[in-house]
XYZ file of C-alpha atoms in Angstrom:
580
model
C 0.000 0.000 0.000
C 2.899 2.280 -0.341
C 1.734 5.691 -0.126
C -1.856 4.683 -0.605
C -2.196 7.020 -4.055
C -0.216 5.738 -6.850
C -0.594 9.188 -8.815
C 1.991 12.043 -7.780
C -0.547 14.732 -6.843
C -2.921 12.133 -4.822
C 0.006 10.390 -3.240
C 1.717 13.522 -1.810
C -1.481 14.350 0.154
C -1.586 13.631 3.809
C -3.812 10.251 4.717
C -5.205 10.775 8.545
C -3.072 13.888 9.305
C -3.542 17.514 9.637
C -3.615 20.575 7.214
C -3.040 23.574 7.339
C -5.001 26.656 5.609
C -3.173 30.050 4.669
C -3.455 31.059 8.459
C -2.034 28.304 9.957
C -4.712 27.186 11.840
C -4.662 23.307 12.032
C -7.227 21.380 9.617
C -8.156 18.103 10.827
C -9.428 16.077 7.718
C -9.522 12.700 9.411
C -10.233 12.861 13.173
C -12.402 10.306 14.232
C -14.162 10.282 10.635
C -13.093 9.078 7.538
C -9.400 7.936 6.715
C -8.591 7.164 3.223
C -6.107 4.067 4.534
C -8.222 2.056 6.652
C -11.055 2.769 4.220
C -8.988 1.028 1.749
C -7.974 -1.961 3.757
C -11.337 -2.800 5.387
C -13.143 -2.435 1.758
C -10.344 -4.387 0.250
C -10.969 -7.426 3.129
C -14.691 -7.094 2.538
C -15.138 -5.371 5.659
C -16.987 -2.024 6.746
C -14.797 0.522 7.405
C -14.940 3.202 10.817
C -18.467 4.263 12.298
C -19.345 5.675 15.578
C -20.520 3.213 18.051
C -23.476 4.372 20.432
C -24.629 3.121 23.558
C -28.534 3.294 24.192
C -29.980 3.304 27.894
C -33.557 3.174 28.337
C -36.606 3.665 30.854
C -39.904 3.697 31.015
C -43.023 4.552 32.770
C -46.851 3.896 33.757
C -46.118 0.364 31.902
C -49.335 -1.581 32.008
C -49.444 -4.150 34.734
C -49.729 -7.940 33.724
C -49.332 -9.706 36.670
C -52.039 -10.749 39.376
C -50.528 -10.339 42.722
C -47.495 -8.588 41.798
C -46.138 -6.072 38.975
C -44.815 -6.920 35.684
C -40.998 -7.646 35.110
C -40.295 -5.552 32.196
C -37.571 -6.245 29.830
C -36.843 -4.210 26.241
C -35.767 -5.753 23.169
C -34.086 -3.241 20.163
C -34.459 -4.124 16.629
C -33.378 -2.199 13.509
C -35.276 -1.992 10.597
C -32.908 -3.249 7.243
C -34.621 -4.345 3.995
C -37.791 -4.307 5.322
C -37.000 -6.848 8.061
C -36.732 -6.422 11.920
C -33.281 -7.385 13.122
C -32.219 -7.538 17.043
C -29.289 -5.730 18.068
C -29.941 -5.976 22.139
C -31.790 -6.707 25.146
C -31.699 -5.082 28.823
C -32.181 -6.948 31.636
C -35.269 -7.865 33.324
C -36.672 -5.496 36.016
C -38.884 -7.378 38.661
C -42.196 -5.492 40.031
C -41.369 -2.626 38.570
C -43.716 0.074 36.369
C -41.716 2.559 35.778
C -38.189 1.005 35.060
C -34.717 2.200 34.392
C -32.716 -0.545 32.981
C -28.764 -0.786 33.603
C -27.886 -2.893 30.701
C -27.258 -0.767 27.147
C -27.799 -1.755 23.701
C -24.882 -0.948 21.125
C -25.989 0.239 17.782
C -23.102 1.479 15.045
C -24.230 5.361 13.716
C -23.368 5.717 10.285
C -24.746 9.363 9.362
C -25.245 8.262 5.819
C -28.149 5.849 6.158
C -31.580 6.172 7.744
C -31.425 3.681 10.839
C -35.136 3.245 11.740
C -35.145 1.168 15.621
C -38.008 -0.333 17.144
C -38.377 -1.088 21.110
C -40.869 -3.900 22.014
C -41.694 -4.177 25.945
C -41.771 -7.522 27.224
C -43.584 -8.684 30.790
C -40.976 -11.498 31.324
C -42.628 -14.820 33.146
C -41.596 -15.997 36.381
C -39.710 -18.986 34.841
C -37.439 -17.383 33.185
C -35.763 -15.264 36.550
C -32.214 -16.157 36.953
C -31.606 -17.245 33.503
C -29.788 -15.278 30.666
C -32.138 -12.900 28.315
C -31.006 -13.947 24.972
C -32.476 -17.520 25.776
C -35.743 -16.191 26.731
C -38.225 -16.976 24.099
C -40.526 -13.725 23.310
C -43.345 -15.462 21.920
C -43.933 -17.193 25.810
C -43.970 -13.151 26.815
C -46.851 -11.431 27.335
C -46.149 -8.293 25.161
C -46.393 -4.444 27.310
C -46.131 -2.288 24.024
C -43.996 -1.254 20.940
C -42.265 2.184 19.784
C -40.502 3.167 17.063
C -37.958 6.198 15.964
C -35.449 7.093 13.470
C -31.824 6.717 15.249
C -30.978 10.384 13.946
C -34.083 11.306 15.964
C -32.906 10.833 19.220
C -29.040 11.792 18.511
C -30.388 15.063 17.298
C -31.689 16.417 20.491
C -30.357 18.372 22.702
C -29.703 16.050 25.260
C -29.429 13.028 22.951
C -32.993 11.771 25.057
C -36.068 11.011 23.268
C -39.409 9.794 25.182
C -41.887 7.465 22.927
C -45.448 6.321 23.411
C -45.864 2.953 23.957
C -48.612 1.236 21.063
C -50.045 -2.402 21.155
C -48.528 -2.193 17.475
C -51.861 -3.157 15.804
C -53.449 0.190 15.493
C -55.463 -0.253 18.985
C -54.681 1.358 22.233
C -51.733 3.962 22.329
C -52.224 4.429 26.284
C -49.375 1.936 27.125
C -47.166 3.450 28.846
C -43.631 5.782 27.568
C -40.277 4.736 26.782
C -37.426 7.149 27.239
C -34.435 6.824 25.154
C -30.754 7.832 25.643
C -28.132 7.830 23.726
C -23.793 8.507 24.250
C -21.137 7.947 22.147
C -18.677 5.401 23.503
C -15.264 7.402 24.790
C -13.252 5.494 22.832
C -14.193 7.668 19.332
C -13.470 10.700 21.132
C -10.177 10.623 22.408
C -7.351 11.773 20.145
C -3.925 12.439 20.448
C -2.611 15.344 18.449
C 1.375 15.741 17.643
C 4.118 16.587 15.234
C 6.661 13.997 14.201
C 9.960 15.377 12.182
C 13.260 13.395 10.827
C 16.851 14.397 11.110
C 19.757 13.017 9.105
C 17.508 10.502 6.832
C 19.092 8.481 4.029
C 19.202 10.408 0.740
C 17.493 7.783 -1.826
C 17.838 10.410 -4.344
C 21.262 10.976 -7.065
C 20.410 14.589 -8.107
C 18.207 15.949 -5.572
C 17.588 15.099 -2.016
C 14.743 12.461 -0.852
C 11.186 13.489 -0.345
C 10.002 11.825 2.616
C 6.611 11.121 4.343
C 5.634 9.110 7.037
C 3.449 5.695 7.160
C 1.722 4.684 10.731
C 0.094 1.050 11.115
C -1.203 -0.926 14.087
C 0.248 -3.888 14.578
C -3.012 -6.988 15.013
C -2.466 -9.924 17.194
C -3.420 -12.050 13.689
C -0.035 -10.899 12.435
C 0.988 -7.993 10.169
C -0.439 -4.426 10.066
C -3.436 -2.012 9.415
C -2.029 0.931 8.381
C -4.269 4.196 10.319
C -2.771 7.167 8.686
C 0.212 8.660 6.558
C 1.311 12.277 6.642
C 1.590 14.332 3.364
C 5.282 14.361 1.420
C 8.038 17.057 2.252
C 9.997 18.122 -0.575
C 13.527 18.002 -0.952
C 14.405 17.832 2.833
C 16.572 15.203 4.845
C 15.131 16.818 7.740
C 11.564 17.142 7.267
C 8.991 18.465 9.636
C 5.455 17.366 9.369
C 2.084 18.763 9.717
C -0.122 17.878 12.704
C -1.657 14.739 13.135
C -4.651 13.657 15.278
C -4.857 9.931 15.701
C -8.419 8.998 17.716
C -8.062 5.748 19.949
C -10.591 4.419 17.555
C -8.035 4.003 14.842
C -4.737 3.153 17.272
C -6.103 1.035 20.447
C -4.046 0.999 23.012
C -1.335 3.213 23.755
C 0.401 0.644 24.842
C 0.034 -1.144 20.965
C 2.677 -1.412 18.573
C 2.876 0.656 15.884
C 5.204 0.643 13.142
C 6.385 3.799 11.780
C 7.721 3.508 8.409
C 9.658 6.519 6.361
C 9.029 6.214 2.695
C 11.319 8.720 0.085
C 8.098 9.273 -2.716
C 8.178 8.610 -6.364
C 6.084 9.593 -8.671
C 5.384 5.530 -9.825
C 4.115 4.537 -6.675
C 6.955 2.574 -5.977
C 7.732 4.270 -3.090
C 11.660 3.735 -1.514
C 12.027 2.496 2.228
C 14.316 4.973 4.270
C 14.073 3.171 7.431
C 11.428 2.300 10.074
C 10.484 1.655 13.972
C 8.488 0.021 15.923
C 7.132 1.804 18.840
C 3.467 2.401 21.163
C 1.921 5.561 21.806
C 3.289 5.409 25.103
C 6.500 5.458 23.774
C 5.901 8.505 21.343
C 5.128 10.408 24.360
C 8.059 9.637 26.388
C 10.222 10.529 23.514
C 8.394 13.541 23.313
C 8.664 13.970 27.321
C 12.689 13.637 27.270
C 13.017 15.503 24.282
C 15.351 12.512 22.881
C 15.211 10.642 19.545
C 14.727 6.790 18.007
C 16.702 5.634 15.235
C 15.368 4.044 12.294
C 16.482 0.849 11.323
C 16.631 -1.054 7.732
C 16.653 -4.769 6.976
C 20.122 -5.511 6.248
C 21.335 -6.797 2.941
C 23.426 -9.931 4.396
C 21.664 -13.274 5.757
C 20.260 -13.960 8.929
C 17.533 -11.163 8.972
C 19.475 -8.823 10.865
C 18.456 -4.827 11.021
C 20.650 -2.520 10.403
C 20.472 0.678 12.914
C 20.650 3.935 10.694
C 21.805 7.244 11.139
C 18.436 8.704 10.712
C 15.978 9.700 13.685
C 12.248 10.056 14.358
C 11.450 13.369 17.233
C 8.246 13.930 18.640
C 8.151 17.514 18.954
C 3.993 17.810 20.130
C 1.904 15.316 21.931
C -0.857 16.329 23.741
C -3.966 13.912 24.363
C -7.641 15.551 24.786
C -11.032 15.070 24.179
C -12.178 15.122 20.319
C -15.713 16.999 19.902
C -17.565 14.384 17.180
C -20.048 14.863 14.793
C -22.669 13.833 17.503
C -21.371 16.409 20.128
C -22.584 19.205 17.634
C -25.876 18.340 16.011
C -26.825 17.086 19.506
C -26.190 20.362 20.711
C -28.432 22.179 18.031
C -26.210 21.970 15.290
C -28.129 21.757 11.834
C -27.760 20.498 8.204
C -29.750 22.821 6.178
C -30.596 20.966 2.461
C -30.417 22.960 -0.754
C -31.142 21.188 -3.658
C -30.876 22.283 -7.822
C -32.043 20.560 -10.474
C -30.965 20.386 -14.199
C -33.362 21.491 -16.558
C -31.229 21.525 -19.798
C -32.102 19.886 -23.249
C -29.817 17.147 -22.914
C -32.194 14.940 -20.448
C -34.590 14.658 -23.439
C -38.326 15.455 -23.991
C -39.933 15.170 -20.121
C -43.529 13.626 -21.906
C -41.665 10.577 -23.273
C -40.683 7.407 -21.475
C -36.646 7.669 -22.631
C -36.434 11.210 -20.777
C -34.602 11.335 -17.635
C -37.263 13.515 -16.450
C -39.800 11.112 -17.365
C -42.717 11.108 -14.418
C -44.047 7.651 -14.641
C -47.531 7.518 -13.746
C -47.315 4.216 -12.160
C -45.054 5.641 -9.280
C -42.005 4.605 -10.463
C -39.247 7.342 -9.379
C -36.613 8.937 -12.388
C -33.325 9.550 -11.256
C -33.903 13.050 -10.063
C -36.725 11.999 -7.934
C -34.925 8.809 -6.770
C -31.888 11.716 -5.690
C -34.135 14.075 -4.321
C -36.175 11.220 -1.804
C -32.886 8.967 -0.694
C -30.834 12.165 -0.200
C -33.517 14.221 1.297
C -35.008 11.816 3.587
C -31.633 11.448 5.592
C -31.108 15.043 5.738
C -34.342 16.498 6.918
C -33.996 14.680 10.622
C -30.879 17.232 11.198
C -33.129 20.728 9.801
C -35.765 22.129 12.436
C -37.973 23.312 10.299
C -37.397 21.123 7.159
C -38.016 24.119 4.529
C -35.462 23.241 2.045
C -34.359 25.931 -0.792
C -35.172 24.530 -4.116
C -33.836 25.905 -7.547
C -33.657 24.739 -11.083
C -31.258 25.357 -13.860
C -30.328 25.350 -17.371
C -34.389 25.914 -18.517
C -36.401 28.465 -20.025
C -38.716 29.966 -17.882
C -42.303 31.968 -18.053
C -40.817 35.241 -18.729
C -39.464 33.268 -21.938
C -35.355 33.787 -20.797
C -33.062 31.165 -19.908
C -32.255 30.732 -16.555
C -29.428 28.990 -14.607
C -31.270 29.874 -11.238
C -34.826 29.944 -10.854
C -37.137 29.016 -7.819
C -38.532 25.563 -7.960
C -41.502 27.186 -5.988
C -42.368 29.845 -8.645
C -42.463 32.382 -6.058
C -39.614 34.664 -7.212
C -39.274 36.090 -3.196
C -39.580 32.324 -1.838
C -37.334 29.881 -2.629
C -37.839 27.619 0.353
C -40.605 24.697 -0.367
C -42.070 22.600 2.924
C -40.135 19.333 3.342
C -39.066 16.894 1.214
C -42.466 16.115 -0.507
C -42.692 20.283 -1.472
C -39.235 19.335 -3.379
C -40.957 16.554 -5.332
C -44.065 18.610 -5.699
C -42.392 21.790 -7.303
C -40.026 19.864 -9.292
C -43.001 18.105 -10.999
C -44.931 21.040 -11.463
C -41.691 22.815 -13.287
C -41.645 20.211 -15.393
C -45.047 21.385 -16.847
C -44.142 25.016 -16.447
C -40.002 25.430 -17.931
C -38.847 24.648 -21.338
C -35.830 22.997 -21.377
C -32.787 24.788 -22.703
C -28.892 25.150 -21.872
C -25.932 24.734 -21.271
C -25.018 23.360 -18.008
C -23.699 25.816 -15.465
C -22.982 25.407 -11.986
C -21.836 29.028 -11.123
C -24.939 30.540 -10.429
C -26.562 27.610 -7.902
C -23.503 27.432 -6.011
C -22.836 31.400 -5.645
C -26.573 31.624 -4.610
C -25.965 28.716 -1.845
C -22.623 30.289 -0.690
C -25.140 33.603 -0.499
C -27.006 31.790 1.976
C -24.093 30.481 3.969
C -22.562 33.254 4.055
C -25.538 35.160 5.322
C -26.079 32.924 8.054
C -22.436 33.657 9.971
C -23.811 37.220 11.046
C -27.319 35.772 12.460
C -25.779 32.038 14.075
C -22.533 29.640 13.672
C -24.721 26.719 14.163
C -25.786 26.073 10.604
C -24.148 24.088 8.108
C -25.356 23.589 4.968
C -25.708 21.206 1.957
C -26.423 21.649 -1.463
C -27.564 18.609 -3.606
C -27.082 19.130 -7.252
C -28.266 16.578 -9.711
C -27.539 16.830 -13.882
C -26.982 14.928 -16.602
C -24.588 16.921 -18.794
C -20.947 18.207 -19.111
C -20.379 21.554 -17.749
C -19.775 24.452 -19.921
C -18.604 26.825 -17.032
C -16.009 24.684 -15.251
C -13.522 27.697 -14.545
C -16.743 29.551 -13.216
C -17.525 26.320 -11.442
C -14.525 25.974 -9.910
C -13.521 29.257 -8.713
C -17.418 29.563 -6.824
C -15.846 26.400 -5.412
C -13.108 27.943 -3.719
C -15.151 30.712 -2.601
C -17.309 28.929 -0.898
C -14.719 26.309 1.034
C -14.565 29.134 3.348
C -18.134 29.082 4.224
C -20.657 26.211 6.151
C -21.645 24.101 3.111
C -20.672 21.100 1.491
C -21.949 20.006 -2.341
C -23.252 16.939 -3.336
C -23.327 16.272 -7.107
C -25.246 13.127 -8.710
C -24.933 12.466 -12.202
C -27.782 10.732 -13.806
C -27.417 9.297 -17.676
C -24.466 9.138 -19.544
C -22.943 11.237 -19.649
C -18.985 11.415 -19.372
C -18.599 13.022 -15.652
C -15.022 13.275 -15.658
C -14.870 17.323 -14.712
C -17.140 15.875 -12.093
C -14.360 14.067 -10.922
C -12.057 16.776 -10.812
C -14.384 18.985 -8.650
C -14.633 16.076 -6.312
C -11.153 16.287 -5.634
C -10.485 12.840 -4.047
C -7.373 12.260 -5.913
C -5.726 14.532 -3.028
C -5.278 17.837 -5.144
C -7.150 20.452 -3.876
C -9.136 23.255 -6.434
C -7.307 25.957 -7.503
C -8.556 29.279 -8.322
C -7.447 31.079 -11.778
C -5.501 33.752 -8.870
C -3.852 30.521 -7.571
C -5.912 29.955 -4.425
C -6.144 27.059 -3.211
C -9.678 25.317 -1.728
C -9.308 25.611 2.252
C -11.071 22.431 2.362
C -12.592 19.545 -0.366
C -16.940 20.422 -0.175
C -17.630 18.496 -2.885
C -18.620 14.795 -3.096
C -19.555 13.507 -6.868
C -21.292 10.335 -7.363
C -22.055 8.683 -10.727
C -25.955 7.062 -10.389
C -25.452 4.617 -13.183
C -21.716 3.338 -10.878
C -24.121 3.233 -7.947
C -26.969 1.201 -9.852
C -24.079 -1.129 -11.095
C -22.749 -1.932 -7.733
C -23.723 -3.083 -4.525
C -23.467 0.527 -2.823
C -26.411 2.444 -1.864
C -26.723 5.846 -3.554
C -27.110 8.344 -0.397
C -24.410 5.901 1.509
C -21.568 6.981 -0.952
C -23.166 10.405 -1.811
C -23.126 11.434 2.348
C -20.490 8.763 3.389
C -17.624 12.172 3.646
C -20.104 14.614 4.885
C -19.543 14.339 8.625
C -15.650 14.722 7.670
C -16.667 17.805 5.754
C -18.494 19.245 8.485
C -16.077 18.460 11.450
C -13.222 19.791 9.031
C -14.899 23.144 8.550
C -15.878 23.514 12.715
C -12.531 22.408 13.810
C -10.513 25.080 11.712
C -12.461 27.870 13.020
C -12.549 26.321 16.459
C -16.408 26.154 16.579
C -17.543 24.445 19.816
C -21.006 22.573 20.619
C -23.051 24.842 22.100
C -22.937 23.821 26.062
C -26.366 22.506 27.332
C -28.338 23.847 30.130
C-alpha cells in the first residue's frame, strides 16, 4: 500500500493527518471520521470501514401491569429496521415489580450518518420462569407483550440532550395508552479521544542521485493475527533530509491501546508509486510520548542486505516535537447540541435529459409511481437530511431551462415564487419539481456558477445571524459543464463558508470534470488567482456506478459529509453549544 495514491498529486497528500489553511490554523481532515487508509484496507478485506458506536440506555413509565398479585418484570428488546425486516441488536435486563423502570444494561448500535437507521423497542412482561436465567435464551413469543415504539436513530441523537421519550402502542393500530419509553443515547469514549502531535526526521538516508529524498511518514497498528493495518500517513516534504510534518490527530478508535505497537515507516516518494524504504520503527503511543517527554530521539532501522535477517540501525531519527492527548468533539457532540444540516437542492433542466412527456427522458414522471433519477436523488438524499433541519423548509432551484418570462435561466425558484425559494419538506421538493416540469422549457448549457454562488449567499448570510448552521447543497444533472472555470472558482469561494456540495450524475454522460471537482485524488481546487480550496466540499457520485454496484446511492453520496463538516468547525474552532 505504499503511499496509498499511486498518482503524484494524490500520493503527496496527507492520509489521517492535519492541514493547514493560509493562516495556519490546524485542519483536521480525518479525526475520528473518515481515513482514506483504513477505508482502503477494510473495503479491500470485505469489511466495513470506521463508524461511531453508540450506547442506548432506556426507561420507562406507567407500563401496564400484567401480573395478578405482583407487577410486571419488564424487559426491552431493540431491533433495527434493514430491507424491510426487523433485526435484534440488544436486550436489557429484566426489572422485577417494577412500572416505571430504568434498565442498567445498554444496547450498542453502530451510527453511520449516511443511512436512515429506523429502531423499534418492544416491551416484554418477562414470566416468572425465566428469573435467573440469561435474556437472549428467553423466548418472546412465551412473553406477554407491554407495548412497541418506534424512531429514526438520527431522531434521538439530534436532540439536545441526545434523550427522546416514545409512546408505547399495542402495534396493531389499537390502544396507544401503554405506557412511555425514554431513550438515551452517548457515544462510547473510545471515538473521542485523540492524540494530536508533530513527528519530524533528522539526518535521513538520501534515496535520491540529483536531488535530495522526499520523505513522508506511514503509521500502522500492529493486530495480534499478524501484520499491520495501516491508520494514517502524513503528506510528502519536498527536498528535505530533515523534514517536519504537519499535525496529526490519531483517535483511539483508529490506534487502540497506547500501549500497541505501531510501526512507523519513512518512505522517500516517487512519482510511480513505488515508493523507496528509508528506514522504520516500531514503537506504542506510550513510547511517542516519552520521547516527546525527554526531548530525545529513536533511530530508524533497515533490513540488512546480508543473511540472517538482521536490522541494520541507521543514522536517521524520528522526534516527537507535540503530543498532547484531549477530548475530540464528534459529529454527535454538535448536532446534539443544536447543530443543523440545512438541504439545498438544484435541479438540471437543460435539453440534454430529453423530452420530459416521453418514457426515454430522464425527467420522465411515470404515472405508475415509479421514481426517475432526479426523484430517486431528491427522496434517498432528502429523507436522511431532513432529521438534522428544524424546520425542514429546504431551498429549491432549477437550472439550465427556459422559464415563463421566456429567458433562460441557470437559477430559478422551484416554488415559482420569485421572493420564496424555500418549499415545505421533502415532498414540497418533489411537488415543485413536478410542477416545473409542466411550467419550464428545457434549454442550456449546463452551469454550476450561479446555484452554487446563490448557496454560498445563503451560507454566508447565516455567519452574522448564528454559527450553528451548516449547509448542503444537492445538485443533480446529466450533462458536461460548460462553465467549469466559473464552477470551480465559486468552489473555492465557498470552502470558506458552512456548506458542502453533493453532485449526482444521472445518464451518460462522461462526468469526468465531475471528478475533478470532487477532488479525491488529493489535489485540492485551484482558483485562476492561484488559491487554493481551504477544504474539499464536494462529493460527486455517478448514479449509473451506484446502480451497477452493490453501494447504496445516499451511503456513498453522504459517506464524507460528517468529515466535511467536522473539518470546517474544527478550523475555526467552533464548539457545541454547552447545554443547560
Amino acid at each position: 500500500m505504499g503511499g496509498c495514491h499511486s498518482d503524484v498529486r494524490g500520493g503527496q497528500q496527507a492520509v489521517g493527518g492535519g492541514q493547514r489553511s493560509a493562516g495556519n490554523a490546524v485542519t483536521n481532515s480525518n479525526d475520528a471520521a473518515h481515513n482514506d487508509a483504513v477505508d482502503f484496507f477494510f473495503r479491500s478485506h470485505g469489511l466495513q470501514g470506521l463508524f461511531t458506536q453508540v450506547e442506548l440506555s432506556l426507561s420507562a413509565s406507567k407500563l401496564l401491569d400484567r401480573d395478578i398479585t405482583s407487577k410486571s418484570d419488564p424487559m426491552v428488546v431493540v431491533f433495527i429496521k434493514k430491507n424491510g425486516a426487523l433485526q435484534e441488536i440488544g436486550r436489557t435486563e429484566v426489572i422485577l415489580n417494577n412500572l416505571n423502570p430504568q434498565w442498567i444494561e445498554k444496547v450498542s448500535v453502530a451510527f453511520h450518518f449516511e443511512t436512515v437507521q429506523p429502531l423499534v423497542f418492544r416491551v416484554y412482561d418477562i414470566d416468572t420462569k425465566y428469573y435467573n436465567v440469561p435474556v437472549k435464551t428467553i423466548r418472546l413469543s412465551d412473553q406477554d407483550f407491554l407495548g412497541e415504539a418506534s424512531c429514526v436513530l438520527s431522531e434521538i441523537l439530534t436532540k439536545q440532550n441526545r434523550s427522546l421519550t416514545l409512546c408505547l402502542k399495542d402495534g396493531h393500530g389499537g390502544s396507544t395508552n401503554l405506557g412511555s419509553l425514554t431513550v438515551r443515547a452517548e457515544e462510547t469514549v473510545a471515538s473521542r479521544s485523540v492524540i494530536e502531535l508533530v513527528l519530524r526526521c533528522s539526518h535521513l538516508d538520501n534515496k535520491d542521485v540529483f536531488s535530495k529524498s522526499d520523505p513522508f511518514l506511514r503509521i500502522s497498528r500492529v493486530v495480534e493475527s499478524g501484520g499491520s493495518i495501516p491508520i494514517c500517513k502524513t503528506e510528502v516534504v519536498k527536498d528535505n533530509l530533515n523534514p517536519v510534518w504537519r499535525p496529526l490527530h490519531l483517535s483511539m478508535q483508529k490506534f487502540g491501546n497506547k500501549d500497541d505497537p505501531l510501526v512507523i515507516e519513512c518512505f522517500d516518494f516517487n512519482s510511480n508509486g513505488s515508493h523507496e524504504l528509508i528506514g522504520k520503527l516500531q514503537k506504542s503511543m506510550a513510547d511517542l510520548e516519552k520521547l516527546y517527554s525527554e526531548k530525545s530521539g529513536a533511530n530508524f532501522v533497515i533490513p540488512s542486505s546480508s543473511r540472517g535477517g538482521y536490522e541494520k540501525a541507521l543514522k536517521g531519527q524520528l522526534f516527537v516535537d507535540h503530543f498532547v492527548q484531549k477530548t475530540q468533539f464528534s459529529f454527535l457532540d454538535y448536532i446534539s447540541s443544536g447543530f443543523q444540516l440545512n438541504f439545498m437542492v438544484a435541479v438540471d433542466f437543460t435539453a440534454s435529459n430529453g423530452n420530459p412527456y416521453t418514457p426515454d427522458s430522464l425527467h420522465y414522471v411515470d404515472h405508475t409511481g415509479r421514481l426517475n433519477s432526479y426523484q430517486q436523488a431528491i427522496m434517498e438524499v432528502g429523507e436522511v437530511i431532513q432529521f438534522y433541519d428544524a424546520d425542514r423548509r429546504f431551498p429549491a432551484w432549477g437550472f439550465g431551462a427556459r422559464t415563463l418570462d421566456g429567458n433562460v435561466s441557470h437559477c430559478f425558484n422551484l416554488s415559482e415564487i420569485p421572493t420564496q425559494p424555500e418549499v415545505e419538506g421533502v415532498e414540497g421538493i418533489m411537488g415543485a419539481y413536478a410542477n416545473a416540469l409542466h411550467n419550464v422549457r428545457l434549454a442550456g448549457p449546463t452551469l454550476f456558477g450561479q446555484v452554487i454562488n446563490k448557496a454560498a449567499d445563503i451560507a454566508a448570510h447565516s455567519l452574522f445571524a448564528s454559527t450553528n448552521k451548516y449547509f448542503v447543497l444537492l445538485i443533480i444533472t446529466d450533462g458536461v459543464l460548460t462553465d467549469l472555470q466559473e464552477t470551480t472558482e465559486a468552489l473555492v469561494r465557498a470552502s470558506d463558508l458552512p456548506l458542502s456540495i453533493l453532485i449526482v450524475g444521472v445518464g451518460r454522460a462522461d462526468f469526468k470534470q465531475m471528478e475533478i471537482l470532487d477532488a479525491d485524488n488529493g489535489q485540492r481546487l485551484e482558483s485562476s488567482t492561484g488559491r487554493v480550496a481551504t477544504r474539499d466540499i464536494v462529493q460527486f457520485v455517478s448514479m449509473r456506478e451506484i446502480h451497477s454496484g452493490a453501494t447504496c446511492l445516499v451511503e456513498a453520496l453522504l459517506e464524507e459529509l460528517p468529515e466535511q463538516f467536522l473539518s470546517y468547525m474544527r478550523n475555526r474552532d467552533i464548539k457545541p453549544i454547552p447545554l443547560h
